[in-house]
């Protein structure tokens, strides 16, 4: 995996960005830029070749195309595809290396003093998948929708772009954010206690965070509330039991922490599109 490695400050500078949609069958034409070109696919899939190497960039993935290399679409989109693109430059020297930085502490190269700033080295994969897509897509939206009526809007775009690069480095180093750490604790608690009555108050007391903050973290990272995650986890456990045992529906309902089997059946139908009995029949016929 190639990484683009560079020192900061100065940070890479955003030139221009945009949002585009390719209808089914459309593909990129041949281009060679003198700047770096970042492409992030929000939905669908793009097929690009750079320097005779073909890439498939799917939903939630990105590629950084390098200056001086021709790139083009070697295949039309199979479905309607939406993507963000950003042109930028790196004002300092950079190099392409095969091994990136895996330890977050290693980005700090030297301390500053009264005359010189501290020095950092970032090492970002040229091709990869974003883990926290909602966070990144929010940043891209902010970059493109900054109020253009204010004289500092381009400076604000630069700040958002720098925030994105730092996030990309953190993901490459597998550094979870504060919200991600909260979500990890919520998920662990729910998976350990889903057979019991799970109250938001008990969850908050267990991981020592306010219920509102927990909910915001869950919605930001996984896109759902703790209660919805709990129900989805319970339904997944119920599906496993329906497929591998001959237990009665009422017993399975209790096994996954729902004492009212009627409510369980209604919730299962709402979330899975089938009643528990219908689901079992479909699974056993396979």
PDB file of C-alpha atoms in Angstrom:
ATOM      1  CA  UNK A   1       0.000   0.000   0.000  1.00  0.00           C
ATOM      2  CA  UNK A   2       1.511   3.316  -1.088  1.00  0.00           C
ATOM      3  CA  UNK A   3       1.477   6.243   1.340  1.00  0.00           C
ATOM      4  CA  UNK A   4       2.055   9.908   0.633  1.00  0.00           C
ATOM      5  CA  UNK A   5       4.388  11.183   3.364  1.00  0.00           C
ATOM      6  CA  UNK A   6       5.089  14.850   4.149  1.00  0.00           C
ATOM      7  CA  UNK A   7       6.080  17.257   6.907  1.00  0.00           C
ATOM      8  CA  UNK A   8       3.801  19.847   8.498  1.00  0.00           C
ATOM      9  CA  UNK A   9       3.630  22.761   8.890  1.00  0.00           C
ATOM     10  CA  UNK A  10       2.919  23.946   6.263  1.00  0.00           C
ATOM     11  CA  UNK A  11      -0.254  21.970   5.732  1.00  0.00           C
ATOM     12  CA  UNK A  12      -1.447  20.842   2.306  1.00  0.00           C
ATOM     13  CA  UNK A  13      -3.449  23.594   0.640  1.00  0.00           C
ATOM     14  CA  UNK A  14      -6.901  23.057  -0.801  1.00  0.00           C
ATOM     15  CA  UNK A  15      -7.324  24.548  -4.274  1.00  0.00           C
ATOM     16  CA  UNK A  16     -10.828  23.620  -5.271  1.00  0.00           C
ATOM     17  CA  UNK A  17     -13.415  20.940  -4.563  1.00  0.00           C
ATOM     18  CA  UNK A  18     -16.768  19.767  -5.752  1.00  0.00           C
ATOM     19  CA  UNK A  19     -19.478  17.140  -5.780  1.00  0.00           C
ATOM     20  CA  UNK A  20     -20.381  15.177  -8.891  1.00  0.00           C
ATOM     21  CA  UNK A  21     -22.771  12.477 -10.040  1.00  0.00           C
ATOM     22  CA  UNK A  22     -22.047   9.892 -12.722  1.00  0.00           C
ATOM     23  CA  UNK A  23     -25.040   8.177 -14.223  1.00  0.00           C
ATOM     24  CA  UNK A  24     -24.805   4.475 -15.020  1.00  0.00           C
ATOM     25  CA  UNK A  25     -22.331   3.864 -17.835  1.00  0.00           C
ATOM     26  CA  UNK A  26     -20.424   7.139 -17.487  1.00  0.00           C
ATOM     27  CA  UNK A  27     -16.672   7.115 -16.875  1.00  0.00           C
ATOM     28  CA  UNK A  28     -13.813   9.586 -16.384  1.00  0.00           C
ATOM     29  CA  UNK A  29     -11.976  10.840 -19.434  1.00  0.00           C
ATOM     30  CA  UNK A  30      -8.176  10.982 -19.670  1.00  0.00           C
ATOM     31  CA  UNK A  31      -6.496  13.591 -17.457  1.00  0.00           C
ATOM     32  CA  UNK A  32      -3.041  14.498 -16.169  1.00  0.00           C
ATOM     33  CA  UNK A  33      -2.927  17.067 -13.377  1.00  0.00           C
ATOM     34  CA  UNK A  34      -0.044  19.058 -11.895  1.00  0.00           C
ATOM     35  CA  UNK A  35      -1.740  18.899  -8.473  1.00  0.00           C
ATOM     36  CA  UNK A  36      -3.007  16.137  -6.197  1.00  0.00           C
ATOM     37  CA  UNK A  37      -6.572  14.990  -6.766  1.00  0.00           C
ATOM     38  CA  UNK A  38      -8.540  13.318  -3.964  1.00  0.00           C
ATOM     39  CA  UNK A  39     -11.702  11.439  -4.937  1.00  0.00           C
ATOM     40  CA  UNK A  40     -14.114  10.049  -2.324  1.00  0.00           C
ATOM     41  CA  UNK A  41     -17.095   7.938  -3.391  1.00  0.00           C
ATOM     42  CA  UNK A  42     -20.284   8.596  -1.433  1.00  0.00           C
ATOM     43  CA  UNK A  43     -22.368   6.021  -3.303  1.00  0.00           C
ATOM     44  CA  UNK A  44     -21.902   3.618  -6.180  1.00  0.00           C
ATOM     45  CA  UNK A  45     -18.466   2.790  -7.567  1.00  0.00           C
ATOM     46  CA  UNK A  46     -15.860   4.417  -9.833  1.00  0.00           C
ATOM     47  CA  UNK A  47     -13.310   2.567 -11.960  1.00  0.00           C
ATOM     48  CA  UNK A  48     -10.063   4.513 -12.440  1.00  0.00           C
ATOM     49  CA  UNK A  49      -6.654   3.660 -13.825  1.00  0.00           C
ATOM     50  CA  UNK A  50      -3.597   5.641 -12.724  1.00  0.00           C
ATOM     51  CA  UNK A  51      -0.133   4.943 -14.132  1.00  0.00           C
ATOM     52  CA  UNK A  52      -1.499   1.752 -15.756  1.00  0.00           C
ATOM     53  CA  UNK A  53      -2.784   0.420 -12.393  1.00  0.00           C
ATOM     54  CA  UNK A  54      -6.581  -0.104 -12.263  1.00  0.00           C
ATOM     55  CA  UNK A  55      -8.540   0.790  -9.127  1.00  0.00           C
ATOM     56  CA  UNK A  56     -12.112   0.231  -8.045  1.00  0.00           C
ATOM     57  CA  UNK A  57     -13.286   2.906  -5.606  1.00  0.00           C
ATOM     58  CA  UNK A  58     -16.518   1.896  -3.898  1.00  0.00           C
ATOM     59  CA  UNK A  59     -18.820   3.544  -1.386  1.00  0.00           C
ATOM     60  CA  UNK A  60     -16.853   4.997   1.535  1.00  0.00           C
ATOM     61  CA  UNK A  61     -13.501   4.602  -0.245  1.00  0.00           C
ATOM     62  CA  UNK A  62     -11.089   7.211  -1.569  1.00  0.00           C
ATOM     63  CA  UNK A  63      -8.050   7.561  -3.785  1.00  0.00           C
ATOM     64  CA  UNK A  64      -5.389  10.279  -3.991  1.00  0.00           C
ATOM     65  CA  UNK A  65      -4.209  10.678  -7.589  1.00  0.00           C
ATOM     66  CA  UNK A  66      -0.675  11.995  -7.954  1.00  0.00           C
ATOM     67  CA  UNK A  67       0.606  14.841 -10.139  1.00  0.00           C
ATOM     68  CA  UNK A  68       2.133  13.912 -13.472  1.00  0.00           C
ATOM     69  CA  UNK A  69       0.419  10.538 -13.863  1.00  0.00           C
ATOM     70  CA  UNK A  70      -2.356  10.129 -16.382  1.00  0.00           C
ATOM     71  CA  UNK A  71      -5.611   8.808 -14.939  1.00  0.00           C
ATOM     72  CA  UNK A  72      -8.788   7.780 -16.702  1.00  0.00           C
ATOM     73  CA  UNK A  73     -11.924   5.738 -16.270  1.00  0.00           C
ATOM     74  CA  UNK A  74     -11.275   2.258 -17.637  1.00  0.00           C
ATOM     75  CA  UNK A  75     -14.879   1.181 -17.111  1.00  0.00           C
ATOM     76  CA  UNK A  76     -18.262   2.848 -16.914  1.00  0.00           C
ATOM     77  CA  UNK A  77     -20.165   3.001 -13.627  1.00  0.00           C
ATOM     78  CA  UNK A  78     -22.394  -0.014 -13.071  1.00  0.00           C
ATOM     79  CA  UNK A  79     -24.831   2.104 -11.063  1.00  0.00           C
ATOM     80  CA  UNK A  80     -25.433   5.804 -10.494  1.00  0.00           C
ATOM     81  CA  UNK A  81     -22.412   7.008  -8.505  1.00  0.00           C
ATOM     82  CA  UNK A  82     -21.879  10.125  -6.372  1.00  0.00           C
ATOM     83  CA  UNK A  83     -18.483  11.409  -5.331  1.00  0.00           C
ATOM     84  CA  UNK A  84     -16.571  14.330  -3.862  1.00  0.00           C
ATOM     85  CA  UNK A  85     -13.348  15.607  -5.437  1.00  0.00           C
ATOM     86  CA  UNK A  86     -10.701  17.953  -4.072  1.00  0.00           C
ATOM     87  CA  UNK A  87      -7.598  19.356  -5.745  1.00  0.00           C
ATOM     88  CA  UNK A  88      -4.769  20.300  -3.409  1.00  0.00           C
ATOM     89  CA  UNK A  89      -1.023  20.865  -3.248  1.00  0.00           C
ATOM     90  CA  UNK A  90       1.604  20.045  -0.633  1.00  0.00           C
ATOM     91  CA  UNK A  91       3.853  23.129  -0.242  1.00  0.00           C
ATOM     92  CA  UNK A  92       6.634  21.095   1.391  1.00  0.00           C
ATOM     93  CA  UNK A  93       8.511  18.175  -0.109  1.00  0.00           C
ATOM     94  CA  UNK A  94       6.731  14.837  -0.061  1.00  0.00           C
ATOM     95  CA  UNK A  95       7.582  11.269  -0.982  1.00  0.00           C
ATOM     96  CA  UNK A  96       5.707   8.092  -1.826  1.00  0.00           C
ATOM     97  CA  UNK A  97       6.568   5.238   0.530  1.00  0.00           C
ATOM     98  CA  UNK A  98       5.249   1.700   0.916  1.00  0.00           C
ATOM     99  CA  UNK A  99       5.081   1.628   4.719  1.00  0.00           C
ATOM    100  CA  UNK A 100       3.105   4.279   6.551  1.00  0.00           C
ATOM    101  CA  UNK A 101       3.110   5.487  10.150  1.00  0.00           C
ATOM    102  CA  UNK A 102       1.218   3.123  12.434  1.00  0.00           C
ATOM    103  CA  UNK A 103       1.980   4.738  15.804  1.00  0.00           C
ATOM    104  CA  UNK A 104       0.202   8.046  16.390  1.00  0.00           C
ATOM    105  CA  UNK A 105       3.068   9.265  18.582  1.00  0.00           C
ATOM    106  CA  UNK A 106       5.475   8.937  15.644  1.00  0.00           C
ATOM    107  CA  UNK A 107       3.914  11.833  13.727  1.00  0.00           C
ATOM    108  CA  UNK A 108       5.651  14.247  16.132  1.00  0.00           C
ATOM    109  CA  UNK A 109       9.207  14.646  14.832  1.00  0.00           C
ATOM    110  CA  UNK A 110      10.609  17.551  16.818  1.00  0.00           C
ATOM    111  CA  UNK A 111       9.726  20.058  19.511  1.00  0.00           C
ATOM    112  CA  UNK A 112       9.472  23.718  18.696  1.00  0.00           C
ATOM    113  CA  UNK A 113      11.367  26.521  20.379  1.00  0.00           C
ATOM    114  CA  UNK A 114      11.104  30.303  20.521  1.00  0.00           C
ATOM    115  CA  UNK A 115      12.066  30.659  16.862  1.00  0.00           C
ATOM    116  CA  UNK A 116      10.975  27.406  15.182  1.00  0.00           C
ATOM    117  CA  UNK A 117       7.636  25.594  15.156  1.00  0.00           C
ATOM    118  CA  UNK A 118       7.292  21.919  16.080  1.00  0.00           C
ATOM    119  CA  UNK A 119       7.608  19.498  13.183  1.00  0.00           C
ATOM    120  CA  UNK A 120       5.239  16.661  12.296  1.00  0.00           C
ATOM    121  CA  UNK A 121       5.255  14.038   9.586  1.00  0.00           C
ATOM    122  CA  UNK A 122       2.000  12.715   8.179  1.00  0.00           C
ATOM    123  CA  UNK A 123       1.791   9.498   6.197  1.00  0.00           C
ATOM    124  CA  UNK A 124      -1.544   9.004   4.492  1.00  0.00           C
ATOM    125  CA  UNK A 125      -2.556   5.981   2.402  1.00  0.00           C
ATOM    126  CA  UNK A 126      -3.087   6.922  -1.241  1.00  0.00           C
ATOM    127  CA  UNK A 127      -5.989   4.484  -1.501  1.00  0.00           C
ATOM    128  CA  UNK A 128      -8.205   3.276   1.283  1.00  0.00           C
ATOM    129  CA  UNK A 129     -11.534   3.044   3.051  1.00  0.00           C
ATOM    130  CA  UNK A 130     -12.966   5.554   5.502  1.00  0.00           C
ATOM    131  CA  UNK A 131     -14.206   4.067   8.772  1.00  0.00           C
ATOM    132  CA  UNK A 132     -16.202   7.054  10.017  1.00  0.00           C
ATOM    133  CA  UNK A 133     -17.916   8.020   6.767  1.00  0.00           C
ATOM    134  CA  UNK A 134     -20.548  10.232   8.425  1.00  0.00           C
ATOM    135  CA  UNK A 135     -17.856  12.414  10.030  1.00  0.00           C
ATOM    136  CA  UNK A 136     -15.873  12.739   6.798  1.00  0.00           C
ATOM    137  CA  UNK A 137     -18.936  13.460   4.659  1.00  0.00           C
ATOM    138  CA  UNK A 138     -19.955  16.152   7.135  1.00  0.00           C
ATOM    139  CA  UNK A 139     -16.540  17.803   6.722  1.00  0.00           C
ATOM    140  CA  UNK A 140     -16.845  17.643   2.924  1.00  0.00           C
ATOM    141  CA  UNK A 141     -20.304  19.199   3.142  1.00  0.00           C
ATOM    142  CA  UNK A 142     -18.911  21.977   5.326  1.00  0.00           C
ATOM    143  CA  UNK A 143     -16.081  22.658   2.865  1.00  0.00           C
ATOM    144  CA  UNK A 144     -18.457  23.000  -0.064  1.00  0.00           C
ATOM    145  CA  UNK A 145     -21.189  24.913   1.767  1.00  0.00           C
ATOM    146  CA  UNK A 146     -19.235  27.526   3.698  1.00  0.00           C
ATOM    147  CA  UNK A 147     -20.949  30.898   3.372  1.00  0.00           C
ATOM    148  CA  UNK A 148     -19.246  32.418   0.308  1.00  0.00           C
ATOM    149  CA  UNK A 149     -20.447  35.898   1.250  1.00  0.00           C
ATOM    150  CA  UNK A 150     -17.833  36.224   4.000  1.00  0.00           C
ATOM    151  CA  UNK A 151     -14.294  37.310   3.016  1.00  0.00           C
ATOM    152  CA  UNK A 152     -12.706  34.505   5.060  1.00  0.00           C
ATOM    153  CA  UNK A 153     -14.664  31.611   3.539  1.00  0.00           C
ATOM    154  CA  UNK A 154     -11.628  30.153   1.744  1.00  0.00           C
ATOM    155  CA  UNK A 155      -9.628  30.187   4.968  1.00  0.00           C
ATOM    156  CA  UNK A 156     -12.442  28.319   6.678  1.00  0.00           C
ATOM    157  CA  UNK A 157     -12.393  25.757   3.868  1.00  0.00           C
ATOM    158  CA  UNK A 158      -8.670  25.249   4.521  1.00  0.00           C
ATOM    159  CA  UNK A 159      -9.335  24.575   8.210  1.00  0.00           C
ATOM    160  CA  UNK A 160     -11.972  21.958   7.391  1.00  0.00           C
ATOM    161  CA  UNK A 161      -9.617  20.313   4.886  1.00  0.00           C
ATOM    162  CA  UNK A 162      -6.833  20.154   7.462  1.00  0.00           C
ATOM    163  CA  UNK A 163      -9.280  18.565   9.916  1.00  0.00           C
ATOM    164  CA  UNK A 164     -10.038  15.920   7.298  1.00  0.00           C
ATOM    165  CA  UNK A 165      -6.334  15.143   6.766  1.00  0.00           C
ATOM    166  CA  UNK A 166      -5.749  14.760  10.501  1.00  0.00           C
ATOM    167  CA  UNK A 167      -8.750  12.447  10.723  1.00  0.00           C
ATOM    168  CA  UNK A 168      -7.398  10.398   7.815  1.00  0.00           C
ATOM    169  CA  UNK A 169      -4.079  10.038   9.640  1.00  0.00           C
ATOM    170  CA  UNK A 170      -5.842   8.996  12.853  1.00  0.00           C
ATOM    171  CA  UNK A 171      -7.793   6.323  10.998  1.00  0.00           C
ATOM    172  CA  UNK A 172      -4.577   5.077   9.404  1.00  0.00           C
ATOM    173  CA  UNK A 173      -3.097   4.800  12.905  1.00  0.00           C
ATOM    174  CA  UNK A 174      -6.316   3.238  14.231  1.00  0.00           C
ATOM    175  CA  UNK A 175      -6.798   5.985  16.835  1.00  0.00           C
ATOM    176  CA  UNK A 176     -10.413   6.048  18.036  1.00  0.00           C
ATOM    177  CA  UNK A 177     -12.015   9.404  18.761  1.00  0.00           C
ATOM    178  CA  UNK A 178     -13.629  10.183  22.119  1.00  0.00           C
ATOM    179  CA  UNK A 179     -17.050   9.461  20.609  1.00  0.00           C
ATOM    180  CA  UNK A 180     -15.827   6.151  19.169  1.00  0.00           C
ATOM    181  CA  UNK A 181     -14.539   5.110  22.602  1.00  0.00           C
ATOM    182  CA  UNK A 182     -17.956   5.824  24.104  1.00  0.00           C
ATOM    183  CA  UNK A 183     -19.631   3.786  21.363  1.00  0.00           C
ATOM    184  CA  UNK A 184     -17.259   0.871  22.013  1.00  0.00           C
ATOM    185  CA  UNK A 185     -18.313   0.866  25.677  1.00  0.00           C
ATOM    186  CA  UNK A 186     -22.011   1.106  24.782  1.00  0.00           C
ATOM    187  CA  UNK A 187     -21.747  -1.789  22.324  1.00  0.00           C
ATOM    188  CA  UNK A 188     -19.849  -3.919  24.849  1.00  0.00           C
ATOM    189  CA  UNK A 189     -22.437  -3.206  27.550  1.00  0.00           C
ATOM    190  CA  UNK A 190     -25.401  -4.008  25.312  1.00  0.00           C
ATOM    191  CA  UNK A 191     -23.878  -7.215  24.032  1.00  0.00           C
ATOM    192  CA  UNK A 192     -23.195  -8.325  27.599  1.00  0.00           C
ATOM    193  CA  UNK A 193     -26.649  -7.390  28.962  1.00  0.00           C
ATOM    194  CA  UNK A 194     -29.102  -7.713  26.053  1.00  0.00           C
ATOM    195  CA  UNK A 195     -30.822 -10.671  27.764  1.00  0.00           C
ATOM    196  CA  UNK A 196     -31.752  -8.368  30.645  1.00  0.00           C
ATOM    197  CA  UNK A 197     -33.864  -5.235  30.816  1.00  0.00           C
ATOM    198  CA  UNK A 198     -31.516  -2.546  29.519  1.00  0.00           C
ATOM    199  CA  UNK A 199     -32.387   0.904  30.846  1.00  0.00           C
ATOM    200  CA  UNK A 200     -30.661   4.036  29.616  1.00  0.00           C
ATOM    201  CA  UNK A 201     -30.063   5.031  33.233  1.00  0.00           C
ATOM    202  CA  UNK A 202     -28.217   1.780  33.946  1.00  0.00           C
ATOM    203  CA  UNK A 203     -26.146   2.132  30.785  1.00  0.00           C
ATOM    204  CA  UNK A 204     -25.196   5.706  31.672  1.00  0.00           C
ATOM    205  CA  UNK A 205     -24.206   4.709  35.201  1.00  0.00           C
ATOM    206  CA  UNK A 206     -22.138   1.795  33.901  1.00  0.00           C
ATOM    207  CA  UNK A 207     -19.989   3.821  31.505  1.00  0.00           C
ATOM    208  CA  UNK A 208     -20.164   7.144  33.442  1.00  0.00           C
ATOM    209  CA  UNK A 209     -21.553   9.399  30.715  1.00  0.00           C
ATOM    210  CA  UNK A 210     -24.777  11.395  30.459  1.00  0.00           C
ATOM    211  CA  UNK A 211     -27.547   9.654  28.467  1.00  0.00           C
ATOM    212  CA  UNK A 212     -27.837  12.569  26.021  1.00  0.00           C
ATOM    213  CA  UNK A 213     -24.100  12.462  25.277  1.00  0.00           C
ATOM    214  CA  UNK A 214     -24.234   8.685  24.799  1.00  0.00           C
ATOM    215  CA  UNK A 215     -27.089   9.059  22.334  1.00  0.00           C
ATOM    216  CA  UNK A 216     -25.256  11.787  20.388  1.00  0.00           C
ATOM    217  CA  UNK A 217     -22.124   9.631  20.164  1.00  0.00           C
ATOM    218  CA  UNK A 218     -24.090   6.628  18.925  1.00  0.00           C
ATOM    219  CA  UNK A 219     -25.917   8.659  16.300  1.00  0.00           C
ATOM    220  CA  UNK A 220     -22.694  10.291  15.147  1.00  0.00           C
ATOM    221  CA  UNK A 221     -20.642   7.087  14.857  1.00  0.00           C
ATOM    222  CA  UNK A 222     -23.125   4.339  13.982  1.00  0.00           C
ATOM    223  CA  UNK A 223     -26.132   6.386  12.901  1.00  0.00           C
ATOM    224  CA  UNK A 224     -28.623   4.987  15.417  1.00  0.00           C
ATOM    225  CA  UNK A 225     -29.692   5.392  19.039  1.00  0.00           C
ATOM    226  CA  UNK A 226     -28.616   2.950  21.765  1.00  0.00           C
ATOM    227  CA  UNK A 227     -32.168   1.580  21.903  1.00  0.00           C
ATOM    228  CA  UNK A 228     -32.245   0.929  18.171  1.00  0.00           C
ATOM    229  CA  UNK A 229     -28.859  -0.793  18.341  1.00  0.00           C
ATOM    230  CA  UNK A 230     -30.140  -2.904  21.253  1.00  0.00           C
ATOM    231  CA  UNK A 231     -33.215  -3.961  19.284  1.00  0.00           C
ATOM    232  CA  UNK A 232     -31.169  -4.745  16.194  1.00  0.00           C
ATOM    233  CA  UNK A 233     -28.717  -6.814  18.240  1.00  0.00           C
ATOM    234  CA  UNK A 234     -31.595  -8.682  19.883  1.00  0.00           C
ATOM    235  CA  UNK A 235     -33.170  -9.420  16.495  1.00  0.00           C
ATOM    236  CA  UNK A 236     -29.857 -10.753  15.176  1.00  0.00           C
ATOM    237  CA  UNK A 237     -29.615 -13.093  18.171  1.00  0.00           C
ATOM    238  CA  UNK A 238     -33.236 -14.122  17.631  1.00  0.00           C
ATOM    239  CA  UNK A 239     -32.547 -14.931  13.978  1.00  0.00           C
ATOM    240  CA  UNK A 240     -29.675 -17.155  15.039  1.00  0.00           C
ATOM    241  CA  UNK A 241     -31.922 -19.034  17.465  1.00  0.00           C
ATOM    242  CA  UNK A 242     -34.733 -19.327  14.928  1.00  0.00           C
ATOM    243  CA  UNK A 243     -32.340 -20.826  12.410  1.00  0.00           C
ATOM    244  CA  UNK A 244     -30.465 -23.213  14.692  1.00  0.00           C
ATOM    245  CA  UNK A 245     -33.008 -24.350  17.312  1.00  0.00           C
ATOM    246  CA  UNK A 246     -36.609 -25.477  17.507  1.00  0.00           C
ATOM    247  CA  UNK A 247     -37.398 -23.311  20.525  1.00  0.00           C
ATOM    248  CA  UNK A 248     -40.836 -21.739  20.721  1.00  0.00           C
ATOM    249  CA  UNK A 249     -41.177 -18.071  19.820  1.00  0.00           C
ATOM    250  CA  UNK A 250     -42.034 -17.161  23.435  1.00  0.00           C
ATOM    251  CA  UNK A 251     -38.848 -18.817  24.673  1.00  0.00           C
ATOM    252  CA  UNK A 252     -36.717 -17.089  22.064  1.00  0.00           C
ATOM    253  CA  UNK A 253     -38.330 -13.782  22.983  1.00  0.00           C
ATOM    254  CA  UNK A 254     -37.289 -14.226  26.614  1.00  0.00           C
ATOM    255  CA  UNK A 255     -33.859 -15.486  25.573  1.00  0.00           C
ATOM    256  CA  UNK A 256     -33.129 -12.181  23.849  1.00  0.00           C
ATOM    257  CA  UNK A 257     -34.458 -10.042  26.698  1.00  0.00           C
ATOM    258  CA  UNK A 258     -38.047  -9.317  25.603  1.00  0.00           C
ATOM    259  CA  UNK A 259     -40.614 -10.754  28.025  1.00  0.00           C
ATOM    260  CA  UNK A 260     -43.661  -9.872  25.919  1.00  0.00           C
ATOM    261  CA  UNK A 261     -43.631 -12.314  23.003  1.00  0.00           C
ATOM    262  CA  UNK A 262     -46.382 -10.412  21.172  1.00  0.00           C
ATOM    263  CA  UNK A 263     -44.291  -7.245  21.230  1.00  0.00           C
ATOM    264  CA  UNK A 264     -41.269  -9.309  20.175  1.00  0.00           C
ATOM    265  CA  UNK A 265     -43.103 -10.632  17.113  1.00  0.00           C
ATOM    266  CA  UNK A 266     -44.274  -7.147  16.124  1.00  0.00           C
ATOM    267  CA  UNK A 267     -40.772  -5.719  16.531  1.00  0.00           C
ATOM    268  CA  UNK A 268     -39.250  -8.605  14.567  1.00  0.00           C
ATOM    269  CA  UNK A 269     -41.721  -8.062  11.707  1.00  0.00           C
ATOM    270  CA  UNK A 270     -41.028  -4.320  11.722  1.00  0.00           C
ATOM    271  CA  UNK A 271     -37.258  -4.734  11.566  1.00  0.00           C
ATOM    272  CA  UNK A 272     -36.936  -7.872   9.411  1.00  0.00           C
ATOM    273  CA  UNK A 273     -40.014  -7.692   7.192  1.00  0.00           C
ATOM    274  CA  UNK A 274     -41.160 -11.159   8.263  1.00  0.00           C
ATOM    275  CA  UNK A 275     -42.709 -12.619  11.402  1.00  0.00           C
ATOM    276  CA  UNK A 276     -40.455 -14.938  13.419  1.00  0.00           C
ATOM    277  CA  UNK A 277     -42.430 -17.959  12.165  1.00  0.00           C
ATOM    278  CA  UNK A 278     -42.170 -16.817   8.542  1.00  0.00           C
ATOM    279  CA  UNK A 279     -38.448 -16.201   8.961  1.00  0.00           C
ATOM    280  CA  UNK A 280     -37.903 -19.693  10.356  1.00  0.00           C
ATOM    281  CA  UNK A 281     -39.784 -21.276   7.440  1.00  0.00           C
ATOM    282  CA  UNK A 282     -37.723 -19.330   4.891  1.00  0.00           C
ATOM    283  CA  UNK A 283     -34.442 -20.220   6.555  1.00  0.00           C
ATOM    284  CA  UNK A 284     -35.261 -23.931   6.914  1.00  0.00           C
ATOM    285  CA  UNK A 285     -36.199 -24.184   3.238  1.00  0.00           C
ATOM    286  CA  UNK A 286     -32.724 -23.106   2.136  1.00  0.00           C
TER     287      UNK A 286
END
